XYZ file of C-alpha atoms in Angstrom:
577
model
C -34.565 -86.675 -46.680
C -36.348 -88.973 -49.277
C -39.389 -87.796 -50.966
C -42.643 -88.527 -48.968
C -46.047 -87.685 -49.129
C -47.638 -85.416 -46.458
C -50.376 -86.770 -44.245
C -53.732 -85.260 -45.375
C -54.173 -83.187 -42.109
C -50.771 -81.540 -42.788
C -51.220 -80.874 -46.455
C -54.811 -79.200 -45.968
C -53.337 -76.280 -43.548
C -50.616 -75.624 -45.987
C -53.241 -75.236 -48.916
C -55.232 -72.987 -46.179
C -52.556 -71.301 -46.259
C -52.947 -69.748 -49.410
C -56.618 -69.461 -48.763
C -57.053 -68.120 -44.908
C -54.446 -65.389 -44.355
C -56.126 -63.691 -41.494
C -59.679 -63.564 -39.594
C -60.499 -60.627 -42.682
C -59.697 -63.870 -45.036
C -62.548 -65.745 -43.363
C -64.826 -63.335 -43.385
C -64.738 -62.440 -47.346
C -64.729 -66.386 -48.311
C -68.187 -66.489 -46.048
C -69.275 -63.369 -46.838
C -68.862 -64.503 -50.497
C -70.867 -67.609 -49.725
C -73.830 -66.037 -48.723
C -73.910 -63.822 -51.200
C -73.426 -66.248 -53.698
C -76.539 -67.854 -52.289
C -79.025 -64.615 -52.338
C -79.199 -64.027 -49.206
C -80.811 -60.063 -48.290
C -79.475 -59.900 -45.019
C -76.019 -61.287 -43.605
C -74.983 -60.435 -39.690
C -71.714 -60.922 -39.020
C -70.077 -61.444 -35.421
C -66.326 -60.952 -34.011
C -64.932 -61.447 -30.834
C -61.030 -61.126 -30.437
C -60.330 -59.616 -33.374
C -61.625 -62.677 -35.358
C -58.772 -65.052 -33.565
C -61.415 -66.061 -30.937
C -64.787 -66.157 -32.799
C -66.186 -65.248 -36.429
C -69.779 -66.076 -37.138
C -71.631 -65.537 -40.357
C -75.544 -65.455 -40.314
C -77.515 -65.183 -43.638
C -80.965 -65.595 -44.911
C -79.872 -67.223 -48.383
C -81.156 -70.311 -49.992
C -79.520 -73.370 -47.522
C -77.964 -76.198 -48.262
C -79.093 -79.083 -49.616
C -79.845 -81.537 -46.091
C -78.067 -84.406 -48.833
C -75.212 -82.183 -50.284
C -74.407 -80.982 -46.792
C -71.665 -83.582 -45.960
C -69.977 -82.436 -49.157
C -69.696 -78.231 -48.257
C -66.576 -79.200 -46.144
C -64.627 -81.509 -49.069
C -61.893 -79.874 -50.661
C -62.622 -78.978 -54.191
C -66.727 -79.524 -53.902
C -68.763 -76.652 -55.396
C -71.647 -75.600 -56.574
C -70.674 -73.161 -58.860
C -69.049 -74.814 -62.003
C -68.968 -77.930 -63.443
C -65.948 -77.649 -66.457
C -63.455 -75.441 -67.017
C -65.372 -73.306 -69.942
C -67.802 -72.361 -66.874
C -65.325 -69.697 -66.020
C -65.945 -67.878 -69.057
C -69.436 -67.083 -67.825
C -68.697 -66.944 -64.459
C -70.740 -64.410 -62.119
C -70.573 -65.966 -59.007
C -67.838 -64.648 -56.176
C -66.981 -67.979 -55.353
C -65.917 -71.355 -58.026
C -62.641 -72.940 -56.335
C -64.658 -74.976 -53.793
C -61.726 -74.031 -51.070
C -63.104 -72.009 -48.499
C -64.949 -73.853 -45.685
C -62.575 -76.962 -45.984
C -59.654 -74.603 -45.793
C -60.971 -72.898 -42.703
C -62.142 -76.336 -41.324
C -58.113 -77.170 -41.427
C -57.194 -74.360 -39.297
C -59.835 -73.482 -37.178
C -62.995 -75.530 -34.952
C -66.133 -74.795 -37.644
C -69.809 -75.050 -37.071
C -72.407 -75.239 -39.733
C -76.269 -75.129 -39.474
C -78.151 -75.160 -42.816
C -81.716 -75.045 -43.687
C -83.406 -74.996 -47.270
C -87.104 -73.128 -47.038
C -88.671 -75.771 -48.086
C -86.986 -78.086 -45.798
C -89.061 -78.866 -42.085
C -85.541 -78.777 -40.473
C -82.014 -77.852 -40.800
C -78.460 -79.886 -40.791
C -75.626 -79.324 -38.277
C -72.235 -80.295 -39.421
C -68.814 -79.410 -37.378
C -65.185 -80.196 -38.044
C -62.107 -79.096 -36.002
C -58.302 -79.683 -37.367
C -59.801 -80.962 -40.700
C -61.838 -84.053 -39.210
C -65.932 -83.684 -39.969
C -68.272 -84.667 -37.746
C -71.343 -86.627 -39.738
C -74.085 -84.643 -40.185
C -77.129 -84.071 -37.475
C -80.276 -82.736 -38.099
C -80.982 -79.356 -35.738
C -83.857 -76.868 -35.508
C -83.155 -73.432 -37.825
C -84.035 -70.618 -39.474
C -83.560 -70.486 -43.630
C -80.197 -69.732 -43.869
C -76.955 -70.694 -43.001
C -74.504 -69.968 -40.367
C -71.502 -70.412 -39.970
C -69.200 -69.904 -36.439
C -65.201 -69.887 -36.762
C -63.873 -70.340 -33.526
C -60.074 -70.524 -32.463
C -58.502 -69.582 -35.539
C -54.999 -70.898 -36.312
C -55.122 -73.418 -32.861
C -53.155 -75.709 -34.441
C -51.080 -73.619 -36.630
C -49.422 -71.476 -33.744
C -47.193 -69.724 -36.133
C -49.180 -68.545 -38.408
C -51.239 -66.973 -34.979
C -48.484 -65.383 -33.532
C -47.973 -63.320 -37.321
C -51.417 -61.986 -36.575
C -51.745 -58.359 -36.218
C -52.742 -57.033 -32.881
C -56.706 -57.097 -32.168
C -57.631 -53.559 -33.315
C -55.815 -54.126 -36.405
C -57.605 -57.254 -36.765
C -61.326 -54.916 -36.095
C -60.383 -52.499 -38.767
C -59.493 -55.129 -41.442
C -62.894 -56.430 -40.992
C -64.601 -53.612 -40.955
C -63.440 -52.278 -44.375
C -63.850 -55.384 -46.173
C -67.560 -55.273 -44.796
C -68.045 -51.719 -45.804
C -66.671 -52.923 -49.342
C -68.842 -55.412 -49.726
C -71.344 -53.375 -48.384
C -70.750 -51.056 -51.070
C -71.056 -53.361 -53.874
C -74.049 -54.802 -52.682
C -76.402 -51.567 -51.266
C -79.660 -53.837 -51.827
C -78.077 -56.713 -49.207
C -78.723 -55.682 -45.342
C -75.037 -55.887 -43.610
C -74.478 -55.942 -39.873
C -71.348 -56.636 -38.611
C -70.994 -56.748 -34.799
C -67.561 -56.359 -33.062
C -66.565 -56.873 -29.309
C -70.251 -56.592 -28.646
C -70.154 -53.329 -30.550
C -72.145 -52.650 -33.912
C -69.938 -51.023 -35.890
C -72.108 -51.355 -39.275
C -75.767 -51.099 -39.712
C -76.884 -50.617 -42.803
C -80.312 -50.973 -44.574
C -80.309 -52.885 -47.660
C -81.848 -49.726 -49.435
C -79.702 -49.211 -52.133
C -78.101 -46.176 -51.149
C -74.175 -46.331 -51.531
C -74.205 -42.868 -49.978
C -75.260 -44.270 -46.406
C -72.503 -46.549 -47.010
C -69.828 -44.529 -47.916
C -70.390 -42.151 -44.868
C -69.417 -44.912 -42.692
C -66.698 -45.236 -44.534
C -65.083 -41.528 -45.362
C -67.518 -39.715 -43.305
C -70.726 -37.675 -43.962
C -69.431 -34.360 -45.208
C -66.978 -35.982 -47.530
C -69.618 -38.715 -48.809
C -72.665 -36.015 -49.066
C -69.578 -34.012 -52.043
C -68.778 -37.195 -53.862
C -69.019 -37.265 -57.422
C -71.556 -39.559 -58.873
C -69.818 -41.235 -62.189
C -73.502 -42.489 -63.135
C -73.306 -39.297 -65.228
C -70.290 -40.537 -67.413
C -71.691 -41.579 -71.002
C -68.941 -44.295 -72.214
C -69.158 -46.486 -75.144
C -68.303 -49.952 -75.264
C -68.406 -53.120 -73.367
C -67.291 -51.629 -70.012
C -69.269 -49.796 -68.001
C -68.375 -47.415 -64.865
C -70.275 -45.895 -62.014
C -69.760 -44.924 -58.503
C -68.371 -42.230 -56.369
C -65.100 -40.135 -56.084
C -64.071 -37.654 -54.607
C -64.032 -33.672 -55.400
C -60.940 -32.064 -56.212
C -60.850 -30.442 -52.668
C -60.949 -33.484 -50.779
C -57.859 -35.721 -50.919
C -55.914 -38.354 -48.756
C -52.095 -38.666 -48.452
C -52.185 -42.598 -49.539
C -53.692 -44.187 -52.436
C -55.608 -46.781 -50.367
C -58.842 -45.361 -50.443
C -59.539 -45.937 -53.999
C -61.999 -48.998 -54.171
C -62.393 -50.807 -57.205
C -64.749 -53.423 -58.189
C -65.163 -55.504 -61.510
C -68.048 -57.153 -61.700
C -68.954 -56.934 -57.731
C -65.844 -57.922 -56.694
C -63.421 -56.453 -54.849
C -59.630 -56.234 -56.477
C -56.459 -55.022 -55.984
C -54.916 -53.692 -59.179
C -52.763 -51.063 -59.454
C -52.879 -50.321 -63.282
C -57.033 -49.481 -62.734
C -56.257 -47.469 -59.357
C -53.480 -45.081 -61.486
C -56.191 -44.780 -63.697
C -58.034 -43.205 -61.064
C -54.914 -40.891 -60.087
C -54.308 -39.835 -63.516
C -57.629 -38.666 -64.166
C -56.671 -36.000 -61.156
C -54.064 -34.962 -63.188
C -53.104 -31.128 -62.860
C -56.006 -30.920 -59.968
C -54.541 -32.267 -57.030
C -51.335 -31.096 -55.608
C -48.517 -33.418 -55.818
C -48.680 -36.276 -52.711
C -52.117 -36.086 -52.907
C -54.780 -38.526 -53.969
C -58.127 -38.927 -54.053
C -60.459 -41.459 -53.044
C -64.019 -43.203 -53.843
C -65.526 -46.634 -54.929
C -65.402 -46.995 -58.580
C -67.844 -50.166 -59.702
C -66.996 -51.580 -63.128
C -68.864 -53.798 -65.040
C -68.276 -55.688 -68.050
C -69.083 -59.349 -69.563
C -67.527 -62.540 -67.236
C -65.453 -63.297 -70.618
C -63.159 -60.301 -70.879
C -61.687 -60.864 -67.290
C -59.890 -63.738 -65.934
C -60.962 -64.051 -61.967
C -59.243 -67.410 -61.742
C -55.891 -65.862 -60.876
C -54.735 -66.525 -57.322
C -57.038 -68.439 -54.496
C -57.485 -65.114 -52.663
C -59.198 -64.084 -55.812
C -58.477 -60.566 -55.236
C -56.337 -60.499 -58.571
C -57.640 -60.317 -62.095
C -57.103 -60.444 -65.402
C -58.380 -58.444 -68.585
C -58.689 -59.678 -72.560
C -57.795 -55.719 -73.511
C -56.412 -53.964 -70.126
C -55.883 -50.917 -71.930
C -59.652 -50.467 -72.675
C -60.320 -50.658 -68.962
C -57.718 -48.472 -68.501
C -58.642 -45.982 -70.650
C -62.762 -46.431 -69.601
C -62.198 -45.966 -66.377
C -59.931 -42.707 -66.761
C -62.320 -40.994 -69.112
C -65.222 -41.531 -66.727
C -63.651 -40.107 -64.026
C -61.892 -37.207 -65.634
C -65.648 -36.622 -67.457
C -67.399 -36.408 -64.469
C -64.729 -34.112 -62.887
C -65.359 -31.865 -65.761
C -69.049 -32.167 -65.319
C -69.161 -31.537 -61.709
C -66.129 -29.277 -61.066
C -65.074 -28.400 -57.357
C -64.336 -24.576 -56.817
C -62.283 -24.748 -53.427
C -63.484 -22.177 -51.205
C -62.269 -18.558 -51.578
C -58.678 -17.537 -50.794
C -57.930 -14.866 -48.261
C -55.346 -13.557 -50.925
C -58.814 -12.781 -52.914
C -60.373 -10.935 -50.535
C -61.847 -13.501 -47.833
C -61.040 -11.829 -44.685
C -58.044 -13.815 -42.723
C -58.754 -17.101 -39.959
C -55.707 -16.303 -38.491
C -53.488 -18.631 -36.224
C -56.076 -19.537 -34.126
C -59.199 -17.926 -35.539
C -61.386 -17.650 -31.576
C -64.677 -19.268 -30.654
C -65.689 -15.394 -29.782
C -64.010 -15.722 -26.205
C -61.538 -13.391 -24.849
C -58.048 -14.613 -24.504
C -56.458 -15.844 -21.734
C -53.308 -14.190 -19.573
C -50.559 -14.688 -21.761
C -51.700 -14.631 -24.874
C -51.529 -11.816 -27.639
C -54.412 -10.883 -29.548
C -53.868 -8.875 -33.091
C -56.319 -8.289 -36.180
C -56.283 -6.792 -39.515
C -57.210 -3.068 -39.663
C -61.192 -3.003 -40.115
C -62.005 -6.648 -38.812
C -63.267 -7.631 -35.592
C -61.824 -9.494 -32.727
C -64.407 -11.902 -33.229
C -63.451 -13.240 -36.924
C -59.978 -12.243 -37.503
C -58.125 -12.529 -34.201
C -54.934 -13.997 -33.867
C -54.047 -16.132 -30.573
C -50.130 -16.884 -30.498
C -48.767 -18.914 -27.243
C -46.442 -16.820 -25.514
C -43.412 -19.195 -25.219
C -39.899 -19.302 -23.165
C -36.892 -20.710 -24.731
C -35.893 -24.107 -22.885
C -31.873 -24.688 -21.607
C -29.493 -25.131 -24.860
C -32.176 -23.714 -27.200
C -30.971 -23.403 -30.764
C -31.321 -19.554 -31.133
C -32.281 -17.763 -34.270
C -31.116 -13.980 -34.022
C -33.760 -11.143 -33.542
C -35.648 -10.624 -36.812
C -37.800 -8.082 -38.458
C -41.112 -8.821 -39.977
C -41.002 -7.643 -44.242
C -43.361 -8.905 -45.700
C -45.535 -11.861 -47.078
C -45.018 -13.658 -50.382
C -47.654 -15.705 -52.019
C -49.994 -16.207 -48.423
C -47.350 -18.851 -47.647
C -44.148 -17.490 -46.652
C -43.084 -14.642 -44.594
C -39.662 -12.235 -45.371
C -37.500 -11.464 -42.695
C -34.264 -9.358 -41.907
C -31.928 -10.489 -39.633
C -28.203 -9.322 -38.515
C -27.087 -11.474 -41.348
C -29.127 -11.995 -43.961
C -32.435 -12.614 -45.245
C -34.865 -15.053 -43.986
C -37.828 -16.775 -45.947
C -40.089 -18.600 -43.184
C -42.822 -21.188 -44.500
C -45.616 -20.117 -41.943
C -47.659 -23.376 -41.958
C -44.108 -24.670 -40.527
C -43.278 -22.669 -38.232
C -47.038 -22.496 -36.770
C -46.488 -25.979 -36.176
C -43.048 -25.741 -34.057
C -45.069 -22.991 -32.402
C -47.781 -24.748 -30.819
C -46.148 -27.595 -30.517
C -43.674 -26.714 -28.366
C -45.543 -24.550 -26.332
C -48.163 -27.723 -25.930
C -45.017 -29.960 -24.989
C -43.916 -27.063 -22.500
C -47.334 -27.929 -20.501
C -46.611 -30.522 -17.628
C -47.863 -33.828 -18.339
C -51.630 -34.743 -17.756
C -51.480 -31.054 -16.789
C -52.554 -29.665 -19.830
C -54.905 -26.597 -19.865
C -58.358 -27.691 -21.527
C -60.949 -25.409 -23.021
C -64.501 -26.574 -22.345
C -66.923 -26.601 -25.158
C -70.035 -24.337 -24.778
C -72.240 -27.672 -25.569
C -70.646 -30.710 -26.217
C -69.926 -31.926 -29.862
C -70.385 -35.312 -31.290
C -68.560 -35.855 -33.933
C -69.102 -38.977 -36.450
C -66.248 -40.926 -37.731
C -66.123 -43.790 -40.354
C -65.434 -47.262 -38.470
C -62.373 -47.738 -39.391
C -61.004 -44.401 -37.733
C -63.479 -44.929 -34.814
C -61.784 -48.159 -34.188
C -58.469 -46.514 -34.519
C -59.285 -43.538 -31.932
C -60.228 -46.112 -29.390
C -56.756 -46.753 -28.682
C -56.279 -42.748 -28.504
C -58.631 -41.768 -26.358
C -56.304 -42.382 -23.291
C -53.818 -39.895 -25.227
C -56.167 -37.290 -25.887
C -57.195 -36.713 -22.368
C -53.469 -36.161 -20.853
C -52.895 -33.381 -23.337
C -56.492 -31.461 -22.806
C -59.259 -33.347 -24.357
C -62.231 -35.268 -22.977
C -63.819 -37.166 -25.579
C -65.974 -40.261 -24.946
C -67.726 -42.868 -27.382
C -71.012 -42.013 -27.847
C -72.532 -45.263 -29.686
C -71.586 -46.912 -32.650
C -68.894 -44.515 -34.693
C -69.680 -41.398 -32.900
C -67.468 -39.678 -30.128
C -68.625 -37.104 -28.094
C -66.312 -34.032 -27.490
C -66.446 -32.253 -24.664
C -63.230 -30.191 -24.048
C -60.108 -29.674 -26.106
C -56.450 -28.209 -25.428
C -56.934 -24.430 -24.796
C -53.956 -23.747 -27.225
C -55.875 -25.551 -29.756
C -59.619 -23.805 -29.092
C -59.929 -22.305 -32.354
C -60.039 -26.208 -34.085
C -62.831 -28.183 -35.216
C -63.170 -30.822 -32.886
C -63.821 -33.198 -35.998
C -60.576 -31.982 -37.077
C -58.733 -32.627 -34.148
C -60.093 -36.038 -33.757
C -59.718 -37.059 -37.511
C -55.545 -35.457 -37.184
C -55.222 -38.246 -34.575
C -56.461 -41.540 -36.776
C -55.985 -40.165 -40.508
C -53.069 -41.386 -42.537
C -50.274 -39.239 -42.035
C -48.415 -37.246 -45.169
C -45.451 -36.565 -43.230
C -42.544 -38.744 -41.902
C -42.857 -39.498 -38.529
C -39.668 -40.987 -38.023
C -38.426 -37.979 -35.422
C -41.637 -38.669 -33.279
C -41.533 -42.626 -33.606
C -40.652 -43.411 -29.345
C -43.375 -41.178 -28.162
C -47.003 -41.687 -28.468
C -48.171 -38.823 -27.318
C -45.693 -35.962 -28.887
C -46.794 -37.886 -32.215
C -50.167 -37.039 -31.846
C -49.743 -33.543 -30.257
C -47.573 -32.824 -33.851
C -50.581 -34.210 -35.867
C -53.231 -32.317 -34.512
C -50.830 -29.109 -34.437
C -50.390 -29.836 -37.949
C -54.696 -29.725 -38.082
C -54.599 -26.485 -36.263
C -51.370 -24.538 -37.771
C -51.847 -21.663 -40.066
C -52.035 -22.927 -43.772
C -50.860 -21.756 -47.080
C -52.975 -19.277 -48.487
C -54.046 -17.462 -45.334
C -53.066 -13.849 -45.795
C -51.468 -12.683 -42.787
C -51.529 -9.059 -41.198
C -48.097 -7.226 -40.524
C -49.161 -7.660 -36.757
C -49.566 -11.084 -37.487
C -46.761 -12.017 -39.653
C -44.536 -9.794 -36.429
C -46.424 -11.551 -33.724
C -45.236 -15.230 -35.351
C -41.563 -14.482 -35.786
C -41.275 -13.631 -32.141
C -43.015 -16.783 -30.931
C -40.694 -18.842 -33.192
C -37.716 -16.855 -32.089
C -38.266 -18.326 -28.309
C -38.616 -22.321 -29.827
C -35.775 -24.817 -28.722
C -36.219 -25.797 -32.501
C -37.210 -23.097 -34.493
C -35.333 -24.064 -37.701
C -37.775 -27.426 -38.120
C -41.291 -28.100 -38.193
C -41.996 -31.255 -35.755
C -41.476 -33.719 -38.608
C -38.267 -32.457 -39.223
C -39.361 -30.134 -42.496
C -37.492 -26.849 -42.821
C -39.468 -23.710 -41.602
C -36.931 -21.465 -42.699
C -34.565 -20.826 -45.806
C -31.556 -18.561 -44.699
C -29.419 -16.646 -47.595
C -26.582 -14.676 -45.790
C -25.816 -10.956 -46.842
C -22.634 -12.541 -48.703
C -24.490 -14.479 -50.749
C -27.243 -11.986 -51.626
C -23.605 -9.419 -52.361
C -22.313 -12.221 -54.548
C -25.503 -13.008 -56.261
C -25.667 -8.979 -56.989
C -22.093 -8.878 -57.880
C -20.614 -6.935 -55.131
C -18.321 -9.837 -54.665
């Protein structure tokens, strides 16, 4: 082929390309706009996921009615005028490359009005052509409406994720910027559905329950306490050394009110856990820094979620100090250990209700059956079970593994693992949409953050064929009702968060079946954990339960529940051999 040069048309969705990855991609570049242009209050509308319809609403300054034929030209802005105005820049936007990149992809609407104008302007474009300007009765403001996304580029729309994918990339970039700008009043409106309402108070803390939930945002450590020196200055919230997620994707970073993505500052973050979190853990928060437009580089990659710093290493090394300070400031003492005297949950620690049929009830000498009892699921091995021998109960090492002698040899059982195979299988044993459901004295409602409300939506179906009835209850809350009887003893907000949380463990063994993935995740929730001191009635009562699993030598991730060292190894490790 000779060289050629690409109709206009053509060349503009390319260049959108690097611009509008997704519906989430609109939203930020308009998002950006109005805040660029004051606004105090900015509604934002989805239907489809963002594919079919994205509208911005804001109360900023307007448009000029004369400049208004110009938003929609490439390279046009408002925000610079040579290239030593980057230096200075504090604006979220400069390139000049959002509405006519959108304008290439998608049908676009805007309607503009200055406050000291007696009308607005309506402009519209659809696969890059612009419609002249009209004048239109409006509000101050702007608004824009995105409708059809990617019509006429149907590959990149059949790369888009599926709709509630779509929802819950919207709704965290919202809640970031949300974050970053606590004095702006966000709405964002999804399927009909408000998903964020905030206030334009100031308060990050409202914010940040939508986001990680109320108990965990109410325990986050303010930074605003962290004295550091210098040109760069941190604040925000993180979280206490007892709360942690199995990803790093929940630390938030900001430089100058914007959002990045830069993994140097976010193993900043990590490292200032060092020692305090167990390994595979991390923790999470919105850390804001600030510093002057002249010691970072924002003019990095269209997206603009990439930066660059004059001295990274003083970032660095600002940002890890102020977290590690305020961690020393505010230390987290995790609750106390039954090992230390705390009197022991138990398997199943009861709601006060007598167990059913079937089930075996044990406590420690001198507690009650009230606060210490022990519910284990009587099970029944299944055809071609993989057998362990008959075993006798030893002992306890550390509150997290249990000694056992067996016919040949000496068994170490992790008990958090082998709780899980436990109810597990005995909650897989259940016939299908049979499952036996313990109703709640009163119901429960249980708030989520949006982003996991979102996500249990497309549970909910799940939940009630193995025991639960749960139901939205407006906005991000969910009311509970009933849960699986095996599972009575957990927190229904613990149930519900095991079935939309990130997941630590591989899931590859459970990856054809929905619903035996979730029954191992809230199992997990509800197992016996490290550091629970168990009873010898206890510590007896579990061996025999996993002594009747099909599987009792894996958890239902496929992690080891038990370590086996034959009697000729424990004679040749004596020297008897």
């Amino acid at each position: 082929m000779g060289i050629r040069v690409l109709p206009p048309e053509i060349a503009s969705q390319i260049a959108a390309g690097e611009v509008v990855e997704r519906p989430a991609s609109v939203v930020k570049e308009l998002v950006e706009n109005s805040l660029d242009a004051h606004a105090r209050n900015i509604f934002i509308e989805t239907v489809d996921g963002g594919r079919g319809k994205i509208s911005v609403a804001d109360d900023g300054n307007g448009i000029d009615p004369g400049e208004i034929g110009l938003a929609l030209e490439r390279h046009a802005t408002s925000k610079l005028t040579a290239i030593s105005d980057l230096d200075s820049l504090r604006t979220l936007g400069f390139r000049g490359e959002a509405l006519a990149s959108i304008a290439a992809v998608a049908r676009l609407t805007l309607v503009s009005r200055m406050k000291a104008q007696p009308h607005g302007m309506r402009l519209t474009a659809e696969n890059g052509r612009v419609e002249a300007p009209a004048p239109v009765g409006a509000p101050q403001g702007t608004v824009v409406t995105v409708e059809d996304l990617f019509f006429n580029v149907p590959a990149r729309r059949k790369f888009l994720k599926n709709q509630a994918a779509e929802r819950r990339q919207i709704d965290s970039l919202v809640a970031r910027y949300a974050l970053a700008y606590p004095e702006v009043r966000f709405r964002l409106s999804q399927e009909g559905r408000e998903t964020l309402a905030g206030n334009g108070n100031g308060n990050r803390r409202e914010v940040l329950a939508a986001m990680f939930g109320l108990d965990a945002a109410e325990r986050m450590i303010d930074l605003s306490d962290s004295s550091i020196e210098g040109p760069v200055r941190v604040s925000g919230y993180v979280s206490p050394v007892d709360l942690s997620r199995s990803n790093r994707k929940d630390i938030l970073i900001f430089i100058n009110g914007r959002s990045i993505a830069d993994p140097a500052l976010t193993t900043a973050v990590v490292q200032a856990y060092h020692t305090l979190l167990m390994v595979g853990r991390y923790p999470f928060g919105a850390v804001f820094v600030e510093m002057p437009p002249e010691e970072v580089d924002v003019n990095v990659h269209p997206a603009k979620a990439e930066v660059r710093f004059r001295d990274p290493s003083a970032v660095f090394s600002a940002l890890q100090r102020a977290v590690r300070q305020a961690l020393k400031v505010r230390p987290t003492v995790p609750g106390a250990r039954a090992w230390e005297g705390a009197p022991s949950t138990g398997f199943a620690a009861g709601r006060g209700i007598p167990p059913e049929p079937g089930w075996m009830l044990d406590h420690q000498p001198g507690g009650t059956a009230t606060d210490t009892a022990v519910s284990i699921p009587q099970t029944a091995p299944m055809d071609g079970a993989e057998r362990i021998p008959l075993l006798r109960a030893v002992g306890q090492i550390g509150a997290a593994y249990l000694v056992a002698e067996g016919p040949d040899g000496l068994y170490l059982i992790d008990q958090h693992a082998a709780h899980e195979r436990v109810l597990y299988e005995a909650m897989r044993r259940e016939q299908p949409g049979l499952h036996v459901s313990q109703r709640l004295l009163s119901p429960e409602v249980v708030e989520l953050s949006t982003g996991q409300a979102s996500a249990l939506e497309g549970q909910l179906s799940i939940l009630a064929r193995i025991g639960f009835d749960v139901e939205p209850f407006g906005g991000s809350a969910f009311r509970v009702r009933a849960v699986p009887q095996l599972l009575g003893a957990l927190k229904p907000e613990d149930a519900l968060l095991a079935a939309v949380e990130d997941f630590e463990e591989d899931e590859t063994p459970l990856a054809a079946e929905a619903e035996a993935r979730l029954i191992a995740r809230v199992c997990k929730r509800a197992a016996v954990k490290a550091g629970q001191a168990l009873g010898p009635e206890e510590q007896a009562a579990l061996i025999r339960a996993l002594e009747e699993c099909s599987s009792p030598r894996t958890c239902p991730h496929g992690r080891p529940t038990m370590i086996h060292l034959p009697m000729d190894l424990l004679a040749r490790r004596f020297g008897r051999k």
